[in-house]
Coordinates of C-alpha atoms in Angstrom, one line a residue:
Chain A
X1 CA -0.2 0.3 -0.1
X2 CA 0.8 3.8 -0.4
X3 CA 0.5 6.3 2.0
X4 CA 0.6 9.8 1.5
X5 CA 0.7 12.1 4.5
X6 CA -0.5 15.4 4.5
X7 CA 2.6 16.3 1.9
X8 CA 2.9 19.5 1.4
X9 CA 5.6 21.4 -1.6
X10 CA 6.2 24.5 -2.8
X11 CA 8.1 26.1 -5.5
X12 CA 9.1 29.4 -4.5
X13 CA 6.1 31.4 -3.3
X14 CA 4.4 29.0 -4.9
X15 CA 2.2 26.7 -3.2
X16 CA 1.9 23.5 -5.2
X17 CA 1.1 20.5 -3.0
X18 CA -0.4 21.5 0.3
X19 CA -1.7 18.8 2.4
X20 CA -1.8 15.8 0.3
X21 CA -3.5 13.0 2.6
X22 CA -3.8 9.7 -0.3
X23 CA -4.1 5.7 0.1
X24 CA -3.6 3.3 -3.0
X25 CA -3.9 -0.6 -1.7
X26 CA -2.2 -3.2 -2.7
X27 CA -3.1 -4.1 -6.8
X28 CA -6.0 -1.0 -7.1
X29 CA -5.6 1.4 -9.7
X30 CA -5.9 4.9 -8.8
X31 CA -6.2 7.4 -11.5
X32 CA -5.4 11.2 -10.1
X33 CA -6.9 14.1 -12.8
X34 CA -6.7 18.1 -12.1
X35 CA -6.4 21.2 -14.3
X36 CA -3.2 21.7 -16.0
X37 CA -0.7 23.0 -13.3
X38 CA -2.5 22.1 -10.1
X39 CA 0.2 19.7 -9.0
X40 CA 0.0 16.0 -10.4
X41 CA 3.5 15.2 -11.2
X42 CA 4.9 17.0 -8.6
X43 CA 3.0 14.4 -6.8
X44 CA 4.1 11.4 -8.2
X45 CA 7.9 12.7 -8.4
X46 CA 7.7 13.3 -4.2
X47 CA 7.4 9.7 -4.3
X48 CA 9.7 9.2 -6.3
X49 CA 12.3 11.0 -4.8
X50 CA 13.2 13.1 -8.0
X51 CA 11.4 16.2 -5.6
X52 CA 11.4 16.5 -2.3
X53 CA 8.8 17.3 0.0
X54 CA 8.4 20.1 1.5
X55 CA 6.6 18.4 5.2
X56 CA 5.1 14.6 5.0
X57 CA 5.7 11.5 4.5
X58 CA 5.3 8.9 2.2
X59 CA 4.9 5.1 2.7
X60 CA 5.4 1.9 0.8
X61 CA 4.7 -1.4 2.7
X62 CA 4.9 0.4 5.7
X63 CA 8.1 1.8 5.1
X64 CA 8.9 5.5 5.1
X65 CA 10.5 6.5 1.5
X66 CA 13.5 7.1 2.6
X67 CA 16.9 7.4 0.4
X68 CA 17.3 3.8 1.4
X69 CA 14.6 3.0 1.7
X70 CA 13.4 4.2 -1.8
X71 CA 16.1 2.3 -3.5
X72 CA 14.4 -1.1 -2.7
X73 CA 11.0 0.4 -3.8
X74 CA 12.5 1.6 -7.1
X75 CA 13.6 -2.3 -8.0
X76 CA 10.0 -3.3 -8.0
X77 CA 8.7 0.0 -9.5
X78 CA 8.1 1.0 -13.4
X79 CA 7.1 4.0 -14.8
X80 CA 5.9 5.2 -18.3
X81 CA 7.0 9.3 -18.6
X82 CA 4.4 11.2 -21.0
X83 CA 6.7 12.0 -23.8
X84 CA 8.2 8.1 -23.2
X85 CA 11.6 8.9 -22.3
X86 CA 13.4 6.5 -24.3
X87 CA 17.3 7.0 -24.4
X88 CA 18.3 7.8 -27.9
X89 CA 21.2 6.1 -28.5
X90 CA 20.0 3.5 -27.0
X91 CA 18.3 0.5 -29.6
X92 CA 14.8 -0.2 -28.5
X93 CA 15.2 -3.7 -27.0
X94 CA 18.1 -2.1 -24.4
X95 CA 15.5 0.6 -23.8
X96 CA 13.1 -2.1 -22.7
X97 CA 16.0 -4.3 -20.6
X98 CA 18.0 -1.5 -19.5
X99 CA 17.0 -2.5 -16.5
X100 CA 17.8 -6.5 -16.8
X101 CA 21.4 -5.8 -18.6
X102 CA 22.8 -3.5 -15.4
X103 CA 22.4 -3.2 -11.8
X104 CA 20.9 -6.3 -8.9
X105 CA 18.4 -7.4 -11.7
X106 CA 21.4 -8.3 -14.4
X107 CA 21.1 -11.1 -16.7
X108 CA 22.4 -12.6 -19.7
X109 CA 22.2 -10.4 -22.8
X110 CA 20.4 -12.9 -25.0
X111 CA 17.7 -13.7 -22.5
X112 CA 17.4 -9.8 -21.4
X113 CA 17.0 -9.5 -25.4
X114 CA 14.7 -12.2 -25.4
X115 CA 12.4 -11.1 -22.4
X116 CA 12.6 -7.4 -24.0
X117 CA 11.2 -9.0 -27.8
X118 CA 8.8 -11.2 -25.3
X119 CA 7.2 -7.5 -23.6
X120 CA 7.2 -6.0 -26.9
X121 CA 4.8 -8.3 -28.3
X122 CA 3.1 -7.2 -25.2
X123 CA 1.9 -4.2 -26.0
X124 CA 1.4 -5.3 -29.8
X125 CA 5.5 -4.8 -31.5
X126 CA 7.3 -7.0 -33.7
X127 CA 10.3 -8.5 -32.8
X128 CA 11.4 -6.4 -36.0
X129 CA 11.3 -3.6 -33.8
X130 CA 13.7 -4.3 -31.4
X131 CA 16.7 -3.0 -33.2
X132 CA 15.4 -0.1 -34.2
X133 CA 15.8 3.5 -32.8
X134 CA 13.5 5.7 -30.9
X135 CA 13.7 8.1 -33.4
X136 CA 12.8 6.2 -35.5
X137 CA 9.5 5.0 -34.2
X138 CA 5.6 7.1 -34.2
X139 CA 4.8 8.3 -31.1
X140 CA 2.5 5.7 -30.4
X141 CA 4.9 3.4 -30.3
X142 CA 7.9 5.3 -28.3
X143 CA 4.6 4.8 -26.5
X144 CA 3.8 1.0 -26.0
X145 CA 7.8 0.7 -26.6
X146 CA 8.0 3.4 -23.1
X147 CA 5.1 1.1 -21.2
X148 CA 7.5 -2.6 -22.3
X149 CA 10.1 -1.0 -21.0
X150 CA 7.4 0.1 -17.6
X151 CA 6.6 -3.9 -17.6
X152 CA 9.6 -5.4 -18.3
X153 CA 10.5 -6.5 -15.2
X154 CA 7.6 -7.4 -13.9
X155 CA 7.0 -4.6 -11.7
X156 CA 4.9 -4.4 -8.5
X157 CA 3.9 -0.7 -8.7
X158 CA 4.1 1.0 -12.1
X159 CA 3.0 4.9 -12.3
X160 CA 1.7 6.3 -15.7
X161 CA 2.3 9.6 -16.0
X162 CA -0.8 11.7 -18.9
X163 CA 0.1 7.8 -20.8
X164 CA -2.3 9.6 -23.7
X165 CA -1.3 12.7 -24.1
X166 CA 0.0 13.3 -28.4
X167 CA -2.2 10.3 -28.9
X168 CA -4.7 10.1 -31.8
X169 CA -8.5 8.5 -30.1
X170 CA -7.5 5.3 -31.7
X171 CA -4.4 5.2 -30.0
X172 CA -5.2 7.0 -26.9
X173 CA -7.7 3.2 -27.2
X174 CA -5.4 1.3 -27.4
X175 CA -2.6 2.6 -24.6
X176 CA -5.7 2.4 -22.4
X177 CA -6.8 -1.5 -22.8
X178 CA -3.1 -2.2 -22.4
X179 CA -2.2 -0.6 -19.2
X180 CA -6.5 -2.4 -18.2
X181 CA -4.9 -5.4 -19.3
X182 CA -1.1 -5.5 -18.1
X183 CA -2.3 -3.3 -14.2
X184 CA -4.8 -6.4 -14.1
X185 CA -2.4 -9.8 -14.7
X186 CA 0.3 -8.4 -13.0
X187 CA -2.0 -7.4 -10.1
X188 CA 0.6 -4.6 -9.4
X189 CA -0.3 -1.1 -7.7
X190 CA -1.0 1.8 -10.7
X191 CA -0.8 5.8 -10.1
X192 CA -1.7 7.1 -13.2
X193 CA -2.8 11.0 -13.8
X194 CA -4.5 12.5 -16.4
X195 CA -6.8 14.4 -17.6
X196 CA -7.6 12.4 -20.6
X197 CA -11.9 11.2 -18.8
X198 CA -11.7 8.3 -21.9
X199 CA -8.3 7.2 -20.0
X200 CA -10.2 7.3 -16.3
X201 CA -12.7 5.8 -17.3
X202 CA -10.7 3.2 -18.6
X203 CA -7.9 2.1 -15.8
X204 CA -8.7 3.6 -12.6
X205 CA -10.8 1.9 -10.1
X206 CA -10.4 4.5 -7.9
X207 CA -10.6 8.2 -8.8
X208 CA -8.8 11.6 -7.1
X209 CA -9.3 15.2 -8.2
X210 CA -6.6 17.5 -7.4
X211 CA -7.4 21.1 -7.0
X212 CA -5.6 23.9 -5.3
X213 CA -3.3 21.7 -3.7
X214 CA -5.9 19.2 -1.9
X215 CA -6.9 16.2 -2.9
X216 CA -11.1 17.7 -3.6
X217 CA -12.3 14.9 -4.4
X218 CA -11.6 10.7 -4.1
X219 CA -13.7 7.9 -4.7
X220 CA -15.0 5.0 -7.6
X221 CA -14.5 5.7 -11.0
X222 CA -18.7 4.3 -10.6
X223 CA -19.1 7.6 -8.9
X224 CA -17.8 10.3 -10.7
X225 CA -21.0 11.3 -12.7
X226 CA -22.6 11.8 -9.9
X227 CA -20.4 12.9 -7.2
X228 CA -22.7 16.4 -6.6
X229 CA -19.2 17.9 -6.9
X230 CA -19.1 21.2 -8.6
X231 CA -15.7 20.9 -9.7
X232 CA -16.0 17.2 -10.7
X233 CA -18.6 18.0 -12.5
X234 CA -17.0 20.4 -14.2
X235 CA -13.9 19.3 -14.9
X236 CA -15.1 15.6 -16.3
X237 CA -17.6 17.3 -18.8
X238 CA -15.3 19.8 -19.6
X239 CA -17.5 23.3 -19.1
X240 CA -15.7 26.8 -19.0
X241 CA -18.3 27.8 -16.4
X242 CA -18.5 26.7 -12.7
X243 CA -15.7 27.1 -9.8
X244 CA -12.7 26.2 -11.5
X245 CA -11.2 29.3 -13.1
X246 CA -11.1 29.1 -16.7
X247 CA -9.1 32.0 -18.5
X248 CA -9.6 32.9 -21.9
Chain B
X1 CA 20.9 55.4 -5.3
X2 CA 23.3 56.5 -8.2
X3 CA 26.5 54.9 -5.9
X4 CA 24.3 52.3 -4.1
X5 CA 23.1 50.4 -7.6
X6 CA 26.1 49.6 -8.9
X7 CA 27.6 48.6 -5.4
X8 CA 24.2 46.2 -4.9
X9 CA 25.2 45.1 -8.2
X10 CA 28.7 44.2 -7.6
X11 CA 27.2 42.5 -4.2
X12 CA 24.9 40.3 -5.5
X13 CA 27.3 39.4 -9.2
X14 CA 29.6 38.1 -6.2
X15 CA 27.6 36.3 -4.1
X16 CA 26.1 34.5 -7.4
X17 CA 29.7 33.7 -8.3
X18 CA 30.5 32.0 -5.0
X19 CA 27.0 30.1 -5.1
X20 CA 27.8 28.4 -8.0
X21 CA 31.8 27.7 -6.8
X22 CA 30.0 26.2 -4.3
X23 CA 27.4 24.3 -6.8
X24 CA 30.3 23.1 -8.7
X25 CA 32.3 22.2 -5.7
X26 CA 29.2 19.9 -4.3
X27 CA 28.3 18.4 -8.2
X28 CA 32.2 17.5 -8.5
X29 CA 32.4 15.5 -4.8
X30 CA 28.8 13.8 -6.3
X31 CA 30.5 12.5 -9.1
X32 CA 34.2 11.6 -7.5
X33 CA 32.5 9.7 -4.8
X34 CA 31.1 7.1 -7.4
X35 CA 34.6 6.8 -8.4
X36 CA 34.7 4.2 -5.1
X37 CA 30.8 3.0 -5.2
X38 CA 30.3 0.2 -7.4
X39 CA 28.4 -0.9 -9.4
X40 CA 30.7 0.9 -12.6
X41 CA 29.7 1.1 -15.6
X42 CA 32.3 0.2 -18.2
X43 CA 30.6 0.5 -21.5
X44 CA 29.9 3.6 -20.9
X45 CA 33.4 4.8 -20.1
X46 CA 35.1 3.0 -22.9
X47 CA 32.2 4.6 -25.6
X48 CA 33.5 8.3 -23.8
X49 CA 37.0 7.1 -24.4
X50 CA 36.1 6.8 -27.7
X51 CA 34.3 10.1 -28.1
X52 CA 36.0 12.3 -26.1
X53 CA 39.7 11.4 -26.9
X54 CA 39.7 9.1 -30.4
X55 CA 37.0 11.5 -32.6
X56 CA 39.0 14.4 -31.1
X57 CA 42.4 13.6 -33.1
X58 CA 42.0 15.2 -36.5
X59 CA 41.0 18.7 -34.8
X60 CA 43.4 18.6 -31.9
X61 CA 46.3 17.1 -34.6
X62 CA 45.8 19.9 -37.5
X63 CA 45.6 22.2 -34.5
X64 CA 49.0 21.4 -33.5
X65 CA 50.1 20.6 -36.7
X66 CA 49.6 24.4 -38.0
X67 CA 49.9 25.4 -34.7
X68 CA 53.6 24.5 -34.5
X69 CA 54.4 25.7 -38.3
X70 CA 53.3 29.1 -36.7
X71 CA 55.4 29.2 -34.3
X72 CA 58.8 28.5 -36.1
X73 CA 58.1 31.1 -38.2
X74 CA 57.7 33.6 -35.6
X75 CA 60.0 32.1 -33.2
X76 CA 62.7 32.6 -36.8
X77 CA 61.8 36.4 -37.4
X78 CA 62.0 37.6 -33.6
X79 CA 65.1 35.5 -33.0
X80 CA 66.4 36.9 -37.0
X81 CA 66.7 40.0 -35.2
X82 CA 69.5 38.7 -32.6
X83 CA 71.0 36.4 -34.6
X84 CA 69.5 33.4 -33.1
X85 CA 67.6 31.9 -36.0
X86 CA 69.3 28.6 -34.1
X87 CA 66.8 28.4 -31.5
X88 CA 64.0 27.5 -33.4
X89 CA 64.2 24.2 -33.2
X90 CA 64.5 23.9 -29.3
X91 CA 61.8 27.1 -29.0
X92 CA 59.6 25.3 -31.2
X93 CA 59.1 22.2 -29.0
X94 CA 59.4 23.8 -25.4
X95 CA 56.7 26.1 -25.9
X96 CA 54.5 23.3 -27.8
X97 CA 55.1 21.3 -24.7
X98 CA 54.9 22.5 -22.3
X99 CA 52.7 25.7 -23.0
X100 CA 50.7 25.4 -26.1
X101 CA 50.3 21.7 -26.9
X102 CA 47.7 22.1 -23.6
X103 CA 46.5 25.0 -24.0
X104 CA 45.7 24.9 -27.3
X105 CA 44.3 21.5 -27.5
X106 CA 42.4 22.0 -24.4
X107 CA 40.4 24.6 -25.9
X108 CA 39.7 22.5 -29.0
X109 CA 38.5 19.8 -26.6
X110 CA 36.3 22.1 -24.8
X111 CA 34.6 23.2 -28.1
X112 CA 34.4 20.1 -29.1
X113 CA 33.3 17.8 -26.6
X114 CA 32.2 20.2 -23.6
X115 CA 29.2 21.8 -25.8
X116 CA 28.8 18.0 -27.5
X117 CA 28.0 16.2 -23.2
X118 CA 26.3 19.6 -22.4
X119 CA 24.0 19.3 -25.4
X120 CA 23.2 15.2 -24.9
X121 CA 22.5 15.9 -21.1
X122 CA 20.7 18.9 -21.7
X123 CA 18.5 17.6 -23.8
X124 CA 18.2 14.2 -21.3
X125 CA 17.2 16.1 -18.9
X126 CA 14.4 18.3 -20.5
X127 CA 12.8 15.0 -22.5
X128 CA 12.9 13.2 -19.1
X129 CA 15.8 10.4 -19.9
X130 CA 17.4 11.9 -16.6
X131 CA 14.2 11.1 -14.4
X132 CA 13.9 7.7 -15.8
X133 CA 17.1 6.7 -15.5
X134 CA 16.6 7.0 -11.2
X135 CA 13.7 5.5 -12.2
X136 CA 15.0 2.2 -13.7
X137 CA 17.1 2.1 -10.4
X138 CA 20.4 4.1 -12.1
X139 CA 22.4 6.7 -10.4
X140 CA 22.6 9.3 -13.4
X141 CA 26.3 10.7 -11.8
X142 CA 27.4 7.2 -11.8
X143 CA 26.0 6.7 -15.2
X144 CA 26.5 9.6 -17.5
X145 CA 28.7 11.6 -15.2
X146 CA 31.5 9.3 -13.8
X147 CA 32.5 7.6 -17.0
X148 CA 32.7 10.9 -19.0
X149 CA 34.8 13.0 -16.4
X150 CA 37.0 9.5 -16.0
X151 CA 37.9 9.7 -19.9
X152 CA 38.3 12.9 -20.2
X153 CA 41.2 13.2 -17.3
X154 CA 43.0 10.2 -18.7
X155 CA 42.6 11.1 -22.6
X156 CA 43.0 14.5 -22.9
X157 CA 46.9 14.0 -21.7
X158 CA 47.4 11.0 -24.3
X159 CA 45.7 14.0 -27.3
X160 CA 48.1 16.3 -25.9
X161 CA 51.1 14.1 -26.3
X162 CA 50.1 13.5 -30.0
X163 CA 49.2 16.6 -30.7
X164 CA 52.7 17.4 -29.3
X165 CA 54.2 15.2 -31.2
X166 CA 52.6 17.0 -34.7
X167 CA 53.1 20.9 -33.4
X168 CA 57.1 19.8 -33.5
X169 CA 56.4 17.6 -36.8
X170 CA 54.9 21.2 -37.8
X171 CA 58.0 23.2 -37.0
X172 CA 60.4 20.8 -38.1
X173 CA 58.5 20.4 -42.0
X174 CA 57.9 24.7 -41.7
X175 CA 61.9 24.8 -40.8
X176 CA 63.5 22.3 -43.4
X177 CA 61.5 23.3 -46.3
X178 CA 61.1 27.2 -45.9
X179 CA 63.7 28.1 -43.7
X180 CA 66.7 26.6 -44.3
X181 CA 67.6 23.6 -41.6
X182 CA 69.7 21.1 -41.5
X183 CA 67.1 17.5 -40.8
X184 CA 69.1 16.3 -38.8
X185 CA 70.3 19.4 -36.6
X186 CA 67.0 20.4 -36.1
X187 CA 65.7 17.0 -34.9
X188 CA 68.9 17.1 -32.8
X189 CA 68.3 20.0 -31.8
X190 CA 64.9 19.4 -30.8
X191 CA 65.4 16.8 -28.6
X192 CA 68.8 17.5 -26.9
X193 CA 66.4 20.8 -25.2
X194 CA 64.2 19.4 -24.4
X195 CA 63.3 17.7 -20.5
X196 CA 61.6 15.1 -19.1
X197 CA 59.9 17.6 -17.1
X198 CA 58.5 19.8 -20.2
X199 CA 56.7 16.6 -21.2
X200 CA 55.3 16.0 -18.2
X201 CA 54.2 19.1 -17.4
X202 CA 52.6 19.2 -20.0
X203 CA 51.2 16.1 -19.9
X204 CA 49.6 16.5 -16.0
X205 CA 48.0 20.5 -17.5
X206 CA 46.5 18.2 -19.9
X207 CA 44.9 15.6 -17.6
X208 CA 43.3 18.9 -15.5
X209 CA 42.0 20.6 -18.5
X210 CA 40.5 17.2 -19.6
X211 CA 38.7 17.3 -16.2
X212 CA 37.3 21.1 -16.6
X213 CA 35.8 20.2 -19.8
X214 CA 33.8 17.2 -18.6
X215 CA 33.4 18.6 -15.3
X216 CA 31.7 21.7 -17.7
X217 CA 29.8 19.7 -20.0
X218 CA 28.7 17.9 -17.0
X219 CA 27.2 20.4 -15.3
X220 CA 26.0 22.5 -17.4
X221 CA 24.1 19.7 -19.4
X222 CA 22.7 18.6 -15.9
X223 CA 21.1 22.1 -14.5
X224 CA 19.9 22.8 -17.9
X225 CA 16.7 24.9 -18.3
X226 CA 13.3 23.6 -20.2
X227 CA 12.9 23.8 -23.6
X228 CA 15.5 24.7 -26.5
X229 CA 16.6 27.6 -25.4
X230 CA 17.7 26.3 -22.0
X231 CA 19.6 23.5 -23.5
X232 CA 21.1 26.7 -25.9
X233 CA 22.0 28.2 -23.3
X234 CA 23.5 25.0 -21.3
X235 CA 25.5 24.4 -24.0
X236 CA 27.1 28.1 -24.5
X237 CA 27.7 28.5 -20.9
X238 CA 29.8 25.2 -21.0
X239 CA 32.2 26.3 -23.5
X240 CA 32.3 29.2 -22.4
X241 CA 33.3 28.2 -18.6
X242 CA 35.4 25.4 -19.7
X243 CA 37.6 27.9 -21.9
X244 CA 37.6 30.6 -19.1
X245 CA 38.6 27.0 -16.2
X246 CA 41.1 26.2 -18.8
X247 CA 42.8 29.4 -18.9
X248 CA 42.8 30.3 -15.4
X249 CA 44.4 26.4 -14.2
X250 CA 46.5 27.0 -17.5
X251 CA 48.5 30.1 -15.3
X252 CA 47.6 28.1 -11.7
X253 CA 49.4 25.1 -12.9
X254 CA 52.8 27.3 -14.6
X255 CA 53.2 29.2 -11.5
X256 CA 53.1 26.2 -9.5
X257 CA 55.2 24.9 -11.8
X258 CA 57.8 27.3 -12.1
X259 CA 57.8 28.0 -8.5
X260 CA 58.5 24.0 -8.4

């Protein structure tokens, strides 16, 4: 279980997170929604240790995340980045098998490549893709490769940062389905941040809405249409009028 | 107000410079500390060695060749005023090995390598590849910075040694074909006045300059701002700071060797 208690984070005078309390039970898929600039990515980066929170604690499986425990946490962790974040200098299969080619999970090169090709197949890419470089792939293919990299070491926790941004609706649907299937079959705990409501309905067990640095609403995905929360209603229906200020 | 403003500006600049020095010192200590802590990445080190050392050879070699030739002409022109034309071979050799080889080699490597490292790492940063490394249980300082620092520190002295030889050869070609020196006498004068310490001091300078080049490339790349403009600024800052630091370090090292 991942637990965030009273997490605060500011950049200069800008208070981005103002007391986040959140629990993600093991095996659950939580989707965090919210407008652009509400701190969704900062929230993920705090859990990862890429950004240090000013106040509050983050625990995984009961252990407070500190530099040492975070290393152990990252060994069981996978992440799909918004832009893919594939390493340009490495061919696709080495991107996917990055974790298996070095460090504590190191395997022989042939075995690592075979696992990478299997994971590429799992996300709908052929073995021929393995020897291409990321620059030779389309945006949708890069997202799939990034997804294959995220699941390559069979992680227990997976983060998805805006998994469908920049993709056409059909490719977005394919990625959403893949994420749902993979999370279900692996039994992994997943946290996704997005503002794509189609993704929310496809991926989530639970939905949390972030607004003004706080969790505005949290509940099962089936309840989002009947929440009675004006902020959530405005967001999911994409209305310009409502309590959330829209700049025109 | 009119007096306070320039003073305030000066004060702010001094504080900003001190903060920068502090950040670079912490960055250096962090990078070097990984030298003693596994895991190590030999493949990345070998790739960096190829990129920084081997592929810089043409530009360093050409720079040394033309510098050696020009130096021979200048020393001959100056020396002829005192009927001291015979010093051309020894001054070319000493000048190349002690000063021009390491400094010009270092500056050329700074232009070629510091810019390339800063642009590569800066782009990796703005496209979240550095964050991706962290999430893949790989320390970016250990994986990106340390191999480049080591490769530059070890390969630039070798580049300097090769550059020195090519520079002396450039002087020899000009001396023999243009200035009328006898080939055997030129070579004899080159070797007989050159001391081991001349060569060693040049190589030590090369190692220091290599370290500076890789450090500035990695530091500015890792601290690049977002966007194309951010990467551009990081690249420019890497080349400028590496070049200035090379010239400053050259003076400090020369002074230290001079006093020794």
